[in-house]
Coordinates of C-alpha atoms in Angstrom, one line a residue:
Chain A
M1 CA -33.9 11.1 -28.6
Y2 CA -30.6 12.5 -30.4
A3 CA -27.3 12.0 -28.6
I4 CA -23.9 13.3 -30.2
A5 CA -22.0 10.0 -31.7
V6 CA -18.7 10.2 -32.8
K7 CA -17.5 9.6 -36.0
D8 CA -14.0 10.1 -37.8
S9 CA -13.3 12.1 -34.7
H10 CA -16.6 14.5 -35.6
L11 CA -19.2 14.6 -33.3
H12 CA -22.5 14.2 -35.5
W13 CA -25.4 14.9 -34.1
C14 CA -28.0 12.1 -34.8
E15 CA -30.4 9.4 -33.6
H16 CA -29.9 7.7 -30.6
N17 CA -32.4 4.9 -29.2
D18 CA -34.2 6.2 -26.2
L19 CA -32.9 6.1 -22.4
P20 CA -35.0 3.4 -20.0
S21 CA -36.9 4.9 -17.3
P22 CA -35.4 6.0 -14.0
G23 CA -35.5 3.4 -11.5
G24 CA -33.8 3.9 -8.1
S25 CA -32.4 7.3 -7.0
E26 CA -32.5 8.0 -10.8
I27 CA -33.8 11.2 -12.4
L28 CA -34.8 12.0 -15.9
I29 CA -33.6 15.1 -16.8
D30 CA -34.4 17.3 -20.3
V31 CA -31.4 18.7 -21.5
A32 CA -31.7 22.6 -21.7
W33 CA -27.8 23.3 -22.0
A34 CA -24.7 21.0 -22.0
G35 CA -21.0 22.4 -20.7
M36 CA -18.8 21.1 -22.9
N37 CA -14.9 19.9 -20.9
R38 CA -11.5 19.2 -21.8
A39 CA -12.4 15.7 -21.2
D40 CA -14.8 15.2 -24.2
V41 CA -12.0 16.0 -25.8
L42 CA -9.4 13.2 -24.6
Q43 CA -13.0 11.4 -25.1
R44 CA -13.4 12.2 -28.9
D45 CA -9.8 11.3 -29.6
G46 CA -10.5 7.8 -27.5
G47 CA -7.7 8.3 -24.5
Y48 CA -10.4 8.8 -21.9
P49 CA -13.0 5.8 -21.7
P50 CA -15.9 6.3 -19.9
P51 CA -15.9 4.9 -16.3
K52 CA -17.9 1.3 -16.2
G53 CA -22.0 1.5 -16.6
A54 CA -21.4 5.2 -17.2
S55 CA -22.7 6.4 -20.8
E56 CA -21.0 6.4 -24.1
I57 CA -22.5 9.8 -24.5
L58 CA -19.9 12.8 -24.4
G59 CA -20.7 15.2 -21.9
L60 CA -20.2 15.8 -17.9
E61 CA -22.4 18.6 -16.9
V62 CA -25.7 19.6 -18.3
S63 CA -28.8 22.2 -17.0
G64 CA -32.6 21.5 -17.6
V65 CA -35.8 20.0 -16.2
V66 CA -36.7 17.0 -14.4
A67 CA -39.1 14.5 -17.2
S68 CA -39.3 11.5 -14.7
I69 CA -38.3 9.9 -12.0
G70 CA -37.4 7.1 -10.4
P71 CA -39.2 5.0 -7.0
A72 CA -36.6 6.1 -4.1
V73 CA -36.4 9.5 -5.1
E74 CA -36.6 12.0 -2.6
R75 CA -34.9 15.3 -3.1
F76 CA -37.1 15.9 -6.6
R77 CA -40.0 16.7 -8.0
V78 CA -41.2 16.5 -12.3
G79 CA -41.0 20.2 -13.7
D80 CA -37.8 21.6 -10.9
Q81 CA -35.2 23.4 -12.7
V82 CA -31.4 21.6 -12.0
C83 CA -28.0 20.5 -13.1
A84 CA -26.2 17.9 -12.8
L85 CA -22.9 16.6 -12.2
L86 CA -22.4 13.5 -15.3
A87 CA -20.5 10.3 -15.4
G88 CA -20.8 10.7 -19.3
G89 CA -24.4 11.4 -21.5
G90 CA -24.8 15.3 -21.2
Y91 CA -24.1 16.0 -25.4
A92 CA -28.2 14.1 -25.6
E93 CA -31.7 15.4 -25.7
Q94 CA -31.9 13.6 -22.4
V95 CA -29.8 12.0 -19.9
L96 CA -30.5 9.5 -17.0
V97 CA -28.2 10.5 -14.0
N98 CA -28.6 9.6 -9.4
E99 CA -30.2 12.4 -8.0
A100 CA -27.1 13.4 -5.2
Q101 CA -25.4 14.0 -8.6
A102 CA -27.9 17.1 -8.8
L103 CA -29.0 20.2 -7.7
R104 CA -31.6 22.8 -8.1
I105 CA -30.3 25.6 -10.1
P106 CA -29.3 28.9 -8.0
Q107 CA -32.5 31.4 -7.6
G108 CA -32.7 34.2 -9.8
M109 CA -30.5 32.0 -12.4
T110 CA -30.7 31.3 -16.1
L111 CA -30.9 27.8 -16.7
R112 CA -27.6 28.0 -19.5
D113 CA -25.4 30.2 -17.1
A114 CA -26.5 26.9 -14.1
A115 CA -24.8 24.5 -16.8
A116 CA -21.5 26.7 -16.8
L117 CA -21.5 25.6 -12.7
P118 CA -21.6 21.4 -12.4
E119 CA -17.9 20.5 -13.9
V120 CA -16.2 24.2 -13.0
F121 CA -17.2 24.2 -9.2
A122 CA -17.5 20.5 -8.4
T123 CA -13.8 20.6 -9.8
A124 CA -12.6 23.1 -7.7
W125 CA -13.7 22.6 -4.6
L126 CA -13.0 19.4 -4.7
N127 CA -9.6 19.8 -5.1
L128 CA -9.1 22.8 -3.7
F129 CA -11.5 22.7 0.2
M130 CA -12.0 18.8 0.5
E131 CA -8.9 17.1 -1.2
A132 CA -6.6 20.0 -0.3
D133 CA -8.4 20.8 2.5
L134 CA -7.5 24.2 1.8
R135 CA -7.5 26.9 5.3
E136 CA -8.1 30.5 5.3
G137 CA -5.3 32.8 4.7
E138 CA -3.5 30.1 3.2
R139 CA -1.7 31.0 -0.5
V140 CA -2.6 29.4 -4.0
L141 CA -1.2 28.6 -6.7
L142 CA -3.2 27.8 -10.1
H143 CA -2.6 26.7 -13.4
A144 CA -4.4 27.4 -16.3
G145 CA -6.0 29.9 -14.6
A146 CA -8.0 31.2 -17.3
S147 CA -9.4 27.8 -17.9
G148 CA -12.8 27.0 -16.4
V149 CA -11.8 25.2 -13.0
G150 CA -9.3 28.6 -13.1
T151 CA -11.6 31.2 -13.3
A152 CA -14.3 28.8 -11.0
A153 CA -11.0 28.5 -8.1
I154 CA -9.8 32.4 -8.5
Q155 CA -13.3 33.6 -7.4
L156 CA -13.1 30.4 -4.6
C157 CA -10.2 31.6 -3.5
R158 CA -11.5 35.0 -4.0
A159 CA -14.6 34.1 -1.4
F160 CA -12.8 32.4 1.1
N161 CA -9.5 34.5 1.5
N162 CA -7.3 33.0 0.4
P163 CA -4.6 34.7 -1.7
C164 CA -3.9 33.4 -5.7
F165 CA -1.4 33.7 -8.4
V166 CA -2.3 32.1 -12.0
T167 CA -0.3 30.7 -14.5
V168 CA -1.9 31.2 -18.7
G169 CA -0.6 31.5 -21.7
S170 CA -0.9 35.6 -22.4
Q171 CA -0.9 38.7 -21.1
D172 CA -4.8 39.3 -22.0
K173 CA -5.6 36.2 -19.3
I174 CA -3.3 37.9 -16.6
E175 CA -5.9 40.5 -16.5
A176 CA -9.1 38.6 -17.4
C177 CA -7.8 36.8 -14.2
Q178 CA -7.1 39.2 -12.1
S179 CA -10.3 41.0 -13.0
L180 CA -11.8 37.7 -11.5
G181 CA -9.4 38.3 -8.1
A182 CA -6.6 37.1 -8.8
D183 CA -3.4 38.4 -7.4
G184 CA -0.7 37.9 -9.5
G185 CA -0.4 36.5 -13.0
W186 CA 2.9 35.5 -15.4
N187 CA 2.6 34.3 -18.7
R188 CA 4.3 30.5 -19.7
H189 CA 5.5 31.4 -22.6
D190 CA 8.0 33.5 -20.6
G191 CA 9.6 30.7 -18.8
S192 CA 9.4 28.8 -16.1
F193 CA 7.2 30.4 -13.2
V194 CA 9.6 29.8 -9.9
E195 CA 10.6 33.4 -9.9
A196 CA 7.6 34.9 -10.0
V197 CA 6.1 32.4 -7.7
Q198 CA 9.0 32.8 -5.0
N199 CA 9.0 36.7 -5.3
W200 CA 5.3 37.0 -4.4
G201 CA 5.5 34.6 -1.3
G202 CA 5.2 31.3 -2.0
V203 CA 2.3 29.3 -2.1
D204 CA 0.3 26.7 0.1
V205 CA -1.7 24.5 -2.6
V206 CA -1.2 23.9 -6.1
L207 CA -3.7 23.1 -8.7
D208 CA -2.1 21.3 -11.4
P209 CA -3.3 20.4 -14.7
V210 CA 0.1 20.1 -16.4
A211 CA 1.9 18.2 -14.4
G212 CA 5.7 17.3 -16.4
E213 CA 8.1 19.5 -15.4
Y214 CA 5.7 21.6 -13.2
I215 CA 6.1 18.9 -10.4
E216 CA 9.5 20.3 -9.5
W217 CA 8.7 23.9 -10.8
N218 CA 5.9 23.3 -8.0
Q219 CA 8.5 21.9 -5.4
Q220 CA 10.2 24.8 -5.3
V221 CA 8.1 27.7 -4.5
L222 CA 5.5 25.3 -2.5
N223 CA 6.1 26.6 2.0
L224 CA 6.3 24.1 4.4
D225 CA 3.2 21.3 4.9
G226 CA 2.4 22.5 1.1
R227 CA -0.2 20.8 -1.7
I228 CA 0.3 19.9 -4.7
I229 CA -3.4 18.4 -6.7
L230 CA -2.7 17.2 -9.9
I231 CA -5.5 17.0 -11.6
G232 CA -4.4 16.5 -15.5
F233 CA -0.8 15.6 -16.9
M234 CA -0.9 17.6 -20.0
G235 CA 2.5 18.2 -19.6
G236 CA 3.8 14.8 -19.2
R237 CA 2.5 11.3 -17.5
E238 CA 6.1 10.8 -16.4
T239 CA 7.7 13.0 -14.0
S240 CA 11.1 13.2 -11.7
V241 CA 10.4 14.5 -8.5
D242 CA 12.6 15.7 -5.5
L243 CA 12.2 13.2 -2.4
A244 CA 14.3 14.9 0.3
R245 CA 12.7 18.5 -0.9
M246 CA 9.3 16.7 -0.3
L247 CA 10.3 14.6 3.1
M248 CA 12.1 17.7 4.8
K249 CA 9.2 20.6 3.6
R250 CA 6.1 18.0 4.6
Q251 CA 5.4 18.1 1.2
R252 CA 2.0 16.4 -0.6
L253 CA 1.6 15.2 -3.9
I254 CA -2.6 14.0 -4.2
G255 CA -3.7 12.6 -7.9
S256 CA -7.4 13.5 -7.7
T257 CA -10.1 13.0 -10.2
L258 CA -13.6 13.6 -10.3
R259 CA -15.4 11.4 -12.7
S260 CA -14.5 7.9 -11.6
R261 CA -16.1 8.6 -8.1
S262 CA -19.3 7.0 -7.0
P263 CA -22.5 8.8 -7.1
A264 CA -22.5 8.8 -3.5
G265 CA -18.7 9.9 -4.2
K266 CA -20.3 12.8 -7.1
G267 CA -23.2 13.5 -4.3
S268 CA -20.9 14.7 -1.4
V269 CA -19.1 17.8 -3.3
M270 CA -22.8 18.3 -5.3
D271 CA -24.0 18.6 -1.4
A272 CA -20.4 21.0 -0.1
L273 CA -21.9 23.2 -3.6
Y274 CA -24.4 23.6 -2.6
A275 CA -23.9 24.5 1.4
H276 CA -21.2 26.8 0.8
V277 CA -20.9 28.3 -3.1
W278 CA -25.0 28.2 -4.3
P279 CA -25.4 31.2 -1.8
L280 CA -22.5 33.0 -3.1
L281 CA -24.3 32.7 -6.9
E282 CA -27.9 33.4 -5.6
N283 CA -26.1 36.5 -4.0
G284 CA -23.7 37.1 -6.7
R285 CA -20.6 37.8 -5.7
I286 CA -19.2 34.3 -7.0
K287 CA -20.9 34.0 -11.6
P288 CA -20.3 31.2 -14.0
L289 CA -18.0 32.4 -16.8
I290 CA -18.8 32.3 -19.9
D291 CA -16.8 32.6 -23.3
R292 CA -19.2 31.1 -25.8
T293 CA -22.1 29.5 -27.0
F294 CA -23.2 26.7 -30.3
S295 CA -25.8 24.9 -30.6
I296 CA -25.6 21.5 -30.2
Q297 CA -25.8 20.9 -34.1
E298 CA -22.8 22.5 -33.6
A299 CA -20.3 20.3 -31.4
D300 CA -17.6 19.8 -33.9
E301 CA -16.9 23.3 -34.3
A302 CA -17.5 24.1 -30.2
M303 CA -14.9 21.0 -29.8
R304 CA -12.1 22.9 -32.4
Y305 CA -12.7 25.6 -31.0
L306 CA -12.1 24.7 -27.3
E307 CA -9.1 23.3 -28.9
E308 CA -7.6 26.4 -29.9
N309 CA -7.0 27.5 -26.0
T310 CA -8.1 30.6 -26.7
S311 CA -10.9 30.5 -24.0
T312 CA -11.8 32.6 -20.4
G313 CA -14.5 30.6 -19.1
K314 CA -17.1 27.9 -20.4
V315 CA -17.9 26.5 -23.8
L316 CA -21.7 25.8 -23.7
M317 CA -23.5 24.4 -26.5
G318 CA -27.6 24.4 -26.3
V319 CA -29.5 21.7 -26.7
S320 CA -33.6 22.5 -26.5
G321 CA -33.0 26.1 -26.7
A322 CA -33.8 26.8 -23.5
Chain B
M1 CA 28.3 17.4 32.7
Y2 CA 29.8 14.2 30.3
A3 CA 28.0 14.1 26.8
I4 CA 29.0 12.5 23.5
A5 CA 31.6 14.8 20.8
V6 CA 32.0 13.5 17.7
K7 CA 35.3 13.3 16.2
D8 CA 36.1 12.1 13.1
S9 CA 33.5 10.4 13.0
H10 CA 34.0 8.2 16.1
L11 CA 31.6 9.0 19.1
H12 CA 33.7 10.3 22.6
W13 CA 32.0 10.3 26.3
C14 CA 33.7 13.2 27.1
E15 CA 32.7 16.8 29.2
H16 CA 30.4 19.6 27.6
N17 CA 28.9 22.4 29.4
D18 CA 26.3 22.0 32.0
L19 CA 22.6 23.4 30.8
P20 CA 21.1 26.3 32.0
S21 CA 18.2 26.2 34.3
P22 CA 14.8 25.1 32.6
G23 CA 13.3 27.9 31.6
G24 CA 9.4 28.3 31.0
S25 CA 7.5 24.8 30.0
E26 CA 11.3 23.2 30.2
I27 CA 12.2 20.6 32.2
L28 CA 15.7 19.3 33.0
I29 CA 15.7 15.3 32.3
D30 CA 18.8 13.0 34.3
V31 CA 19.0 10.7 31.5
A32 CA 18.8 7.2 32.3
W33 CA 18.7 5.7 28.8
A34 CA 19.2 6.8 25.2
G35 CA 17.5 5.5 22.5
M36 CA 19.7 5.1 19.3
N37 CA 18.1 6.6 15.3
R38 CA 19.7 5.7 11.9
A39 CA 19.0 9.2 12.2
D40 CA 22.8 9.8 15.1
V41 CA 24.1 8.5 11.9
L42 CA 23.5 10.7 8.9
Q43 CA 24.3 13.6 11.9
R44 CA 27.8 11.5 13.1
D45 CA 28.5 11.7 9.4
G46 CA 27.3 15.5 9.1
G47 CA 24.4 14.6 6.8
Y48 CA 21.7 15.6 9.2
P49 CA 22.3 18.9 11.0
P50 CA 20.4 19.4 14.2
P51 CA 17.2 22.1 13.7
K52 CA 17.8 25.9 14.2
G53 CA 18.1 26.1 18.0
A54 CA 18.3 22.3 18.5
S55 CA 21.0 20.7 20.7
E56 CA 24.3 20.2 18.4
I57 CA 24.4 16.5 21.1
L58 CA 23.6 13.6 19.3
G59 CA 20.3 11.9 20.4
L60 CA 16.9 12.0 19.7
E61 CA 15.1 10.0 22.7
V62 CA 15.7 8.9 26.4
S63 CA 14.0 7.8 29.5
G64 CA 14.7 9.8 33.0
V65 CA 13.8 11.2 35.6
V66 CA 12.7 15.1 35.8
A67 CA 15.5 16.6 38.0
S68 CA 14.1 20.4 38.0
I69 CA 11.4 22.2 35.7
G70 CA 11.1 25.9 35.0
P71 CA 8.6 28.2 36.1
A72 CA 5.5 27.2 33.1
V73 CA 5.7 23.9 33.9
E74 CA 1.9 22.4 34.3
R75 CA 2.6 18.0 34.3
F76 CA 5.6 17.3 35.4
R77 CA 7.5 17.0 39.3
V78 CA 10.8 16.6 40.6
G79 CA 11.6 13.3 40.3
D80 CA 9.0 12.0 38.4
Q81 CA 10.1 8.7 35.5
V82 CA 9.3 10.2 32.0
C83 CA 10.4 9.4 28.4
A84 CA 10.7 12.0 25.9
L85 CA 11.4 12.7 22.1
L86 CA 13.7 15.0 21.6
A87 CA 15.0 17.4 18.8
G88 CA 18.8 16.4 19.9
G89 CA 21.0 16.1 22.7
G90 CA 19.6 13.0 24.3
Y91 CA 23.6 11.4 23.8
A92 CA 24.9 13.0 27.7
E93 CA 23.8 13.2 31.3
Q94 CA 21.1 15.6 31.4
V95 CA 18.9 16.7 28.8
L96 CA 16.5 20.2 28.7
V97 CA 12.9 19.7 26.6
N98 CA 9.4 20.8 26.1
E99 CA 7.1 19.6 28.7
A100 CA 5.1 18.9 25.4
Q101 CA 7.4 16.2 24.7
A102 CA 7.7 14.0 27.2
L103 CA 5.3 11.6 29.1
R104 CA 5.1 9.5 32.3
I105 CA 6.9 6.8 31.5
P106 CA 3.6 3.9 31.2
Q107 CA 2.5 1.9 34.2
G108 CA 4.8 -1.3 35.2
M109 CA 7.4 -0.7 32.8
T110 CA 11.0 0.0 33.7
L111 CA 13.3 3.1 32.8
R112 CA 15.0 1.1 30.0
D113 CA 12.1 -0.2 28.1
A114 CA 10.2 3.2 28.4
A115 CA 13.5 4.6 26.9
A116 CA 12.7 2.6 23.1
L117 CA 9.2 4.1 23.1
P118 CA 9.9 8.2 22.2
E119 CA 10.8 7.8 18.6
V120 CA 8.9 4.5 16.6
F121 CA 6.0 5.2 18.4
A122 CA 5.8 8.5 17.7
T123 CA 6.9 7.9 14.4
A124 CA 5.2 5.0 13.4
W125 CA 1.8 6.6 15.1
L126 CA 2.5 10.3 13.6
N127 CA 3.3 8.4 9.9
L128 CA 0.1 5.6 10.3
F129 CA -2.6 7.3 12.4
M130 CA -2.1 11.2 12.0
E131 CA -0.9 11.8 8.1
A132 CA -2.0 8.6 6.5
D133 CA -5.4 9.1 8.2
L134 CA -5.3 5.0 8.6
R135 CA -8.7 3.9 8.8
E136 CA -10.0 -0.1 10.6
G137 CA -9.4 -2.8 8.1
E138 CA -7.1 -0.7 5.2
R139 CA -4.4 -3.1 4.3
V140 CA -0.9 -1.4 4.9
L141 CA 2.8 -2.1 3.5
L142 CA 5.9 -1.7 5.8
H143 CA 9.7 -1.4 4.2
A144 CA 12.2 -2.3 6.7
G145 CA 9.9 -3.9 8.5
A146 CA 12.8 -5.2 11.7
S147 CA 13.3 -2.0 11.9
G148 CA 12.4 -0.5 15.4
V149 CA 9.7 2.1 13.6
G150 CA 9.0 -1.6 12.1
T151 CA 8.4 -3.0 14.7
A152 CA 6.1 -0.6 16.5
A153 CA 3.8 0.0 13.3
I154 CA 3.6 -4.1 12.9
Q155 CA 2.2 -3.9 16.9
L156 CA 0.5 -1.0 16.2
C157 CA -1.6 -2.1 12.8
R158 CA -2.0 -5.8 15.0
A159 CA -3.5 -4.0 17.5
F160 CA -6.4 -1.7 15.3
N161 CA -7.3 -4.4 13.0
N162 CA -4.9 -3.5 10.1
P163 CA -3.4 -6.6 8.2
C164 CA 0.2 -5.4 7.2
F165 CA 3.2 -6.4 5.2
V166 CA 6.6 -5.7 5.9
T167 CA 9.4 -5.4 3.2
V168 CA 13.2 -7.2 5.4
G169 CA 16.7 -7.9 4.7
S170 CA 16.1 -11.4 5.7
Q171 CA 14.3 -14.3 6.3
D172 CA 15.1 -14.7 9.6
K173 CA 13.6 -10.8 10.0
I174 CA 10.3 -12.6 8.2
E175 CA 9.2 -14.6 11.3
A176 CA 10.4 -12.0 13.8
C177 CA 8.1 -9.8 12.2
Q178 CA 5.0 -12.2 11.9
S179 CA 5.6 -13.5 15.2
L180 CA 4.7 -9.6 16.1
G181 CA 1.7 -10.0 14.0
A182 CA 2.8 -9.0 10.2
D183 CA 0.6 -11.0 7.6
G184 CA 3.2 -12.1 5.5
G185 CA 6.4 -10.6 4.7
W186 CA 9.3 -10.1 1.7
N187 CA 12.6 -10.6 2.0
R188 CA 13.8 -7.8 -0.5
H189 CA 17.3 -9.7 -1.9
D190 CA 15.0 -12.0 -4.0
G191 CA 14.2 -8.8 -5.8
S192 CA 10.5 -6.7 -6.5
F193 CA 7.8 -7.1 -3.7
V194 CA 5.5 -5.8 -6.3
E195 CA 3.9 -9.6 -7.0
A196 CA 3.8 -11.0 -3.6
V197 CA 2.2 -7.8 -2.5
Q198 CA -0.5 -8.2 -4.9
N199 CA -0.5 -11.6 -4.3
W200 CA -1.3 -10.7 -0.8
G201 CA -4.6 -8.1 -2.1
G202 CA -2.1 -4.8 -2.3
V203 CA -3.0 -1.8 0.7
D204 CA -3.8 0.9 1.1
V205 CA -0.6 2.4 3.0
V206 CA 2.9 2.6 2.4
L207 CA 5.0 3.4 5.1
D208 CA 8.4 4.1 2.8
P209 CA 11.7 4.6 4.3
V210 CA 13.4 3.1 1.1
A211 CA 11.9 5.9 -1.9
G212 CA 14.4 5.8 -4.9
E213 CA 12.6 3.0 -7.2
Y214 CA 10.5 1.9 -4.6
I215 CA 8.1 4.4 -5.4
E216 CA 7.0 3.4 -8.9
W217 CA 6.7 -0.2 -6.9
N218 CA 4.3 0.6 -4.2
Q219 CA 2.5 2.4 -7.0
Q220 CA 2.0 -0.6 -8.3
V221 CA 0.6 -2.1 -5.2
L222 CA -1.8 0.8 -4.0
N223 CA -5.4 0.7 -4.2
L224 CA -7.6 3.0 -5.2
D225 CA -7.1 6.4 -2.6
G226 CA -4.0 4.9 -1.1
R227 CA -1.0 6.9 0.9
I228 CA 2.3 6.3 0.6
I229 CA 3.9 8.3 3.2
L230 CA 7.9 8.9 2.6
I231 CA 9.5 9.0 5.5
G232 CA 13.6 8.3 4.8
F233 CA 15.7 8.1 1.4
M234 CA 18.0 5.5 1.4
G235 CA 17.4 4.0 -2.2
G236 CA 18.1 8.0 -3.6
R237 CA 16.6 11.8 -3.4
E238 CA 15.4 11.5 -7.0
T239 CA 12.4 8.7 -7.8
S240 CA 10.2 8.8 -11.0
V241 CA 6.4 9.2 -10.3
D242 CA 3.2 7.9 -12.5
L243 CA 1.4 11.1 -12.6
A244 CA -1.8 9.3 -14.9
R245 CA -1.8 6.2 -12.3
M246 CA -1.1 8.3 -9.4
L247 CA -4.0 10.5 -11.0
M248 CA -6.4 8.2 -12.2
K249 CA -6.0 5.6 -8.7
R250 CA -6.6 8.9 -6.3
Q251 CA -2.5 8.1 -5.6
R252 CA -1.4 10.3 -2.8
L253 CA 2.7 10.1 -2.3
I254 CA 2.7 12.6 1.6
G255 CA 6.5 13.6 2.7
S256 CA 7.1 13.2 7.0
T257 CA 9.6 14.1 8.6
L258 CA 9.3 14.2 13.0
R259 CA 12.3 16.4 14.1
S260 CA 11.6 19.6 12.0
R261 CA 8.7 19.7 13.9
S262 CA 7.9 22.3 16.6
P263 CA 7.5 21.3 20.9
A264 CA 3.4 21.5 19.9
G265 CA 3.6 19.6 16.8
K266 CA 6.0 16.5 19.0
G267 CA 3.1 17.6 21.1
S268 CA 0.5 16.6 19.4
V269 CA 1.6 13.2 18.2
M270 CA 3.2 12.0 22.5
D271 CA -0.6 12.9 23.1
A272 CA -1.5 10.3 21.0
L273 CA 0.1 8.3 22.2
Y274 CA -0.6 9.2 25.6
A275 CA -4.1 8.2 24.2
H276 CA -4.1 5.3 22.4
V277 CA -0.9 3.5 23.0
W278 CA 0.4 4.2 26.3
P279 CA -3.0 1.3 27.6
L280 CA -2.0 -1.5 25.4
L281 CA 2.0 -0.7 26.8
E282 CA 0.0 -0.4 30.3
N283 CA -2.2 -4.5 29.8
G284 CA 0.6 -6.2 27.7
R285 CA -1.0 -5.8 24.0
I286 CA 2.4 -3.7 22.5
K287 CA 5.7 -4.3 23.0
P288 CA 9.2 -2.1 23.0
L289 CA 10.9 -5.2 21.2
I290 CA 14.8 -3.9 22.6
D291 CA 17.6 -6.1 20.3
R292 CA 20.8 -4.7 22.7
T293 CA 21.4 -1.7 24.9
F294 CA 25.2 -1.0 25.4
S295 CA 26.8 1.5 28.2
I296 CA 27.0 5.3 26.9
Q297 CA 30.7 4.6 27.0
E298 CA 30.5 2.2 23.9
A299 CA 27.9 4.8 22.2
D300 CA 31.3 4.0 19.1
E301 CA 30.7 0.4 19.0
A302 CA 26.7 0.4 19.3
M303 CA 26.6 2.9 16.3
R304 CA 28.4 0.7 14.2
Y305 CA 26.1 -2.4 15.6
L306 CA 23.4 0.0 14.6
E307 CA 24.9 0.6 10.7
E308 CA 24.9 -3.3 10.4
N309 CA 21.5 -3.4 9.8
T310 CA 21.2 -6.9 11.4
S311 CA 19.6 -5.6 14.4
T312 CA 16.1 -6.4 15.4
G313 CA 13.9 -3.3 17.4
K314 CA 16.0 -1.5 19.4
V315 CA 19.6 -0.1 20.3
L316 CA 20.0 1.3 23.5
M317 CA 22.6 3.1 25.7
G318 CA 22.4 3.1 29.1
V319 CA 23.5 6.7 30.8
S320 CA 22.9 6.7 34.7
G321 CA 22.8 3.3 34.3
A322 CA 19.6 3.0 36.5

């Protein structure tokens, strides 16, 4: 099969060994579309090796058609249209994945749109509703609100009655986020968000891919029993924490990552999406937000585009052209 | 009534206004014994003011006899022997408290021994089993293992099948902790505990009243999905946290405090103690550990003794002499 290889920090579409037949609970998917994520950029640059046993090929989510199934597969048949959350291997014509990590695409949705779902909605759901245990009416602060995860999180907050405030990198992005349902926004180039969020009324949960000095600022805008969910550290690996505030306000700092979870761990997130989010996608209350599509042959250009930080929503690559 | 007043950082037993009659769900307790806690030392020194609406008198736990009850009280009658978790007011002949914060003393236990229960068992239960959500077989690191909370936590760990390791300030204390059920121990005067705990096999939960540099060391001995429960910051209010490790290992740093919780919040901890710990106290599998008793007139001397850090288990003061 063909797949993406990394050579001198560039992405090349070239021949690759065929995959083995699916064993046990695995399914083999003919990839239609592959979603691109910031984690792929890190992996290209050598900073985010795949978990043990996972494919060395980039790519954490795809949509496509089931081409064959392992002997223990229960949920899928050959020909089913699915999307899947991967530990790697998505930038390729085919990918093998445990059936627990795949879902039938929502009714009425195209394979293209469905490729934009797994990573962002699994990340947003896992962190807001499982890790932070977000309750109805609780208030949320989303950093990088216009990212794929951010735009998914805004829509989930709106659908589940959680007011949310975003921080982003431009006035245009504030408006894009507000059109999706954000109640307020702040341009990070205007300095600390602390006063703006305090004036908005404070928050119960922060979804934070930035970390660094944001941690202390997050602590300052957090209500009693507030939770900071740390999903990245673009702002620095080390930070200072105010332990007295953490104790007296009963705050929680929760480190979270999706990729290294077991198939069963990823599966429990996918099951929750199927139960709670798929119906909202099927009735149109939530939409995957797609910024731009490329062909897989243009993967290198697509990744440079993602790195510019100007996108709002997902960057996708067409593989089979379906 | 008589109660303790703080004058020039000393504790004096002297006359105090009588308390009002109990209203609503309050009960008035004739205090038999009062437990002493490190929080009382902080409050004496001006560093830990009582929560809004709470008594200005020191004292976070007592045992005694119900002297009168408010019109909405459902659980207690005059004459019941109880122990209670307070927001303040325990160093006195009488104290008023919401009935949710009181429990009948365990069958077969004296009022003296029951005064040693509320703070340490509520703190240990809340933090290990509610905040950290400790599961059977998970491994625990207890800093200040010979303290009142530490000795309660060791016994809970033993009773609920959780191996535990303690850090303490002397070899004698290691032995005292092991006799209560600790599986291993480390004298903090011998330097970092990291290697010792790693050699023991790492831990899933850390109960930490120290903080400061201990936070980074805790991170190093914590397994995947590990939790650090922060209940004090004797080692410093600010610390550096390794966010990359926190994220990749899915670690949680949880700030926790008991005193500022509402009567209902304290009540839910007391209810859990009644359901899970009272039976173990009644059948003798768990015992309150009492280091030394003083009379309330010796409160000043008792507190200086507590500050010496040589005690293992609780320091109590007799009030009515019951």
